[in-house]
Amino acid sequence: MIKEKAREQYYKALEEAVNEVAQSFTGVRKDVARRLVLGAITGGNAIEIAQETGMDYETVLKGLDS
């Protein structure tokens, strides 16, 4: 029970952090920004982020650049 509560709190905090960082992306759709942030959190390079998120490489580069 305590483990589930801790997990819920962790994911809520992670979601809030991702949303906070994603808001700083100007000119990038929110869903794209979230995927870019999550890709960066996992430590991937632009090619890996594109593959993992189903985005094309050019969109990833443009999003990361902005």
JSON list of C-alpha atoms in Angstrom, two decimals:
[
{"chain": "A", "resi": 1, "resn": "MET", "atom": "CA", "xyz": [0.00, 0.00, 0.00]},
{"chain": "A", "resi": 2, "resn": "ILE", "atom": "CA", "xyz": [2.77, 2.44, 0.94]},
{"chain": "A", "resi": 3, "resn": "LYS", "atom": "CA", "xyz": [4.70, 1.46, -2.20]},
{"chain": "A", "resi": 4, "resn": "GLU", "atom": "CA", "xyz": [1.69, 2.27, -4.40]},
{"chain": "A", "resi": 5, "resn": "LYS", "atom": "CA", "xyz": [1.26, 5.68, -2.76]},
{"chain": "A", "resi": 6, "resn": "ALA", "atom": "CA", "xyz": [4.96, 6.46, -3.21]},
{"chain": "A", "resi": 7, "resn": "ARG", "atom": "CA", "xyz": [4.76, 5.39, -6.86]},
{"chain": "A", "resi": 8, "resn": "GLU", "atom": "CA", "xyz": [1.70, 7.61, -7.43]},
{"chain": "A", "resi": 9, "resn": "GLN", "atom": "CA", "xyz": [3.49, 10.57, -5.86]},
{"chain": "A", "resi": 10, "resn": "TYR", "atom": "CA", "xyz": [6.59, 9.92, -7.96]},
{"chain": "A", "resi": 11, "resn": "TYR", "atom": "CA", "xyz": [4.67, 9.82, -11.23]},
{"chain": "A", "resi": 12, "resn": "LYS", "atom": "CA", "xyz": [2.67, 12.89, -10.33]},
{"chain": "A", "resi": 13, "resn": "ALA", "atom": "CA", "xyz": [5.87, 14.80, -9.52]},
{"chain": "A", "resi": 14, "resn": "LEU", "atom": "CA", "xyz": [7.48, 13.57, -12.74]},
{"chain": "A", "resi": 15, "resn": "GLU", "atom": "CA", "xyz": [4.46, 14.63, -14.79]},
{"chain": "A", "resi": 16, "resn": "GLU", "atom": "CA", "xyz": [4.49, 18.09, -13.19]},
{"chain": "A", "resi": 17, "resn": "ALA", "atom": "CA", "xyz": [8.22, 18.47, -13.86]},
{"chain": "A", "resi": 18, "resn": "VAL", "atom": "CA", "xyz": [7.88, 17.37, -17.49]},
{"chain": "A", "resi": 19, "resn": "ASN", "atom": "CA", "xyz": [4.98, 19.77, -18.03]},
{"chain": "A", "resi": 20, "resn": "GLU", "atom": "CA", "xyz": [6.95, 22.61, -16.43]},
{"chain": "A", "resi": 21, "resn": "VAL", "atom": "CA", "xyz": [9.95, 22.07, -18.70]},
{"chain": "A", "resi": 22, "resn": "ALA", "atom": "CA", "xyz": [7.76, 21.48, -21.77]},
{"chain": "A", "resi": 23, "resn": "GLN", "atom": "CA", "xyz": [6.12, 24.88, -21.26]},
{"chain": "A", "resi": 24, "resn": "SER", "atom": "CA", "xyz": [9.47, 26.54, -21.88]},
{"chain": "A", "resi": 25, "resn": "PHE", "atom": "CA", "xyz": [9.49, 25.24, -25.46]},
{"chain": "A", "resi": 26, "resn": "THR", "atom": "CA", "xyz": [8.25, 28.11, -27.60]},
{"chain": "A", "resi": 27, "resn": "GLY", "atom": "CA", "xyz": [6.68, 27.39, -30.95]},
{"chain": "A", "resi": 28, "resn": "VAL", "atom": "CA", "xyz": [6.48, 23.64, -30.27]},
{"chain": "A", "resi": 29, "resn": "ARG", "atom": "CA", "xyz": [3.24, 21.75, -29.78]},
{"chain": "A", "resi": 30, "resn": "LYS", "atom": "CA", "xyz": [2.71, 20.56, -26.20]},
{"chain": "A", "resi": 31, "resn": "ASP", "atom": "CA", "xyz": [2.65, 16.87, -27.09]},
{"chain": "A", "resi": 32, "resn": "VAL", "atom": "CA", "xyz": [5.87, 17.22, -29.09]},
{"chain": "A", "resi": 33, "resn": "ALA", "atom": "CA", "xyz": [7.53, 19.14, -26.25]},
{"chain": "A", "resi": 34, "resn": "ARG", "atom": "CA", "xyz": [6.56, 16.44, -23.74]},
{"chain": "A", "resi": 35, "resn": "ARG", "atom": "CA", "xyz": [8.00, 13.72, -25.95]},
{"chain": "A", "resi": 36, "resn": "LEU", "atom": "CA", "xyz": [11.21, 15.67, -26.40]},
{"chain": "A", "resi": 37, "resn": "VAL", "atom": "CA", "xyz": [11.57, 16.21, -22.66]},
{"chain": "A", "resi": 38, "resn": "LEU", "atom": "CA", "xyz": [10.90, 12.56, -21.89]},
{"chain": "A", "resi": 39, "resn": "GLY", "atom": "CA", "xyz": [13.39, 11.52, -24.55]},
{"chain": "A", "resi": 40, "resn": "ALA", "atom": "CA", "xyz": [16.01, 13.79, -23.04]},
{"chain": "A", "resi": 41, "resn": "ILE", "atom": "CA", "xyz": [15.30, 12.40, -19.56]},
{"chain": "A", "resi": 42, "resn": "THR", "atom": "CA", "xyz": [15.97, 8.88, -20.79]},
{"chain": "A", "resi": 43, "resn": "GLY", "atom": "CA", "xyz": [19.34, 10.08, -22.07]},
{"chain": "A", "resi": 44, "resn": "GLY", "atom": "CA", "xyz": [18.79, 9.48, -25.74]},
{"chain": "A", "resi": 45, "resn": "ASN", "atom": "CA", "xyz": [20.36, 11.34, -28.60]},
{"chain": "A", "resi": 46, "resn": "ALA", "atom": "CA", "xyz": [18.19, 12.94, -31.30]},
{"chain": "A", "resi": 47, "resn": "ILE", "atom": "CA", "xyz": [18.00, 9.76, -33.39]},
{"chain": "A", "resi": 48, "resn": "GLU", "atom": "CA", "xyz": [17.02, 7.64, -30.38]},
{"chain": "A", "resi": 49, "resn": "ILE", "atom": "CA", "xyz": [14.42, 10.19, -29.27]},
{"chain": "A", "resi": 50, "resn": "ALA", "atom": "CA", "xyz": [12.93, 10.19, -32.77]},
{"chain": "A", "resi": 51, "resn": "GLN", "atom": "CA", "xyz": [12.74, 6.40, -32.84]},
{"chain": "A", "resi": 52, "resn": "GLU", "atom": "CA", "xyz": [11.32, 6.04, -29.33]},
{"chain": "A", "resi": 53, "resn": "THR", "atom": "CA", "xyz": [8.69, 8.75, -29.71]},
{"chain": "A", "resi": 54, "resn": "GLY", "atom": "CA", "xyz": [7.69, 7.99, -33.29]},
{"chain": "A", "resi": 55, "resn": "MET", "atom": "CA", "xyz": [8.71, 11.46, -34.45]},
{"chain": "A", "resi": 56, "resn": "ASP", "atom": "CA", "xyz": [10.75, 12.24, -37.52]},
{"chain": "A", "resi": 57, "resn": "TYR", "atom": "CA", "xyz": [14.36, 13.27, -36.97]},
{"chain": "A", "resi": 58, "resn": "GLU", "atom": "CA", "xyz": [13.92, 16.79, -38.39]},
{"chain": "A", "resi": 59, "resn": "THR", "atom": "CA", "xyz": [11.05, 17.55, -35.98]},
{"chain": "A", "resi": 60, "resn": "VAL", "atom": "CA", "xyz": [13.16, 16.37, -33.05]},
{"chain": "A", "resi": 61, "resn": "LEU", "atom": "CA", "xyz": [16.06, 18.59, -34.09]},
{"chain": "A", "resi": 62, "resn": "LYS", "atom": "CA", "xyz": [13.83, 21.62, -34.58]},
{"chain": "A", "resi": 63, "resn": "GLY", "atom": "CA", "xyz": [12.14, 21.04, -31.23]},
{"chain": "A", "resi": 64, "resn": "LEU", "atom": "CA", "xyz": [15.39, 20.60, -29.35]},
{"chain": "A", "resi": 65, "resn": "ASP", "atom": "CA", "xyz": [16.83, 23.67, -31.08]},
{"chain": "A", "resi": 66, "resn": "SER", "atom": "CA", "xyz": [13.96, 25.85, -29.93]}
]
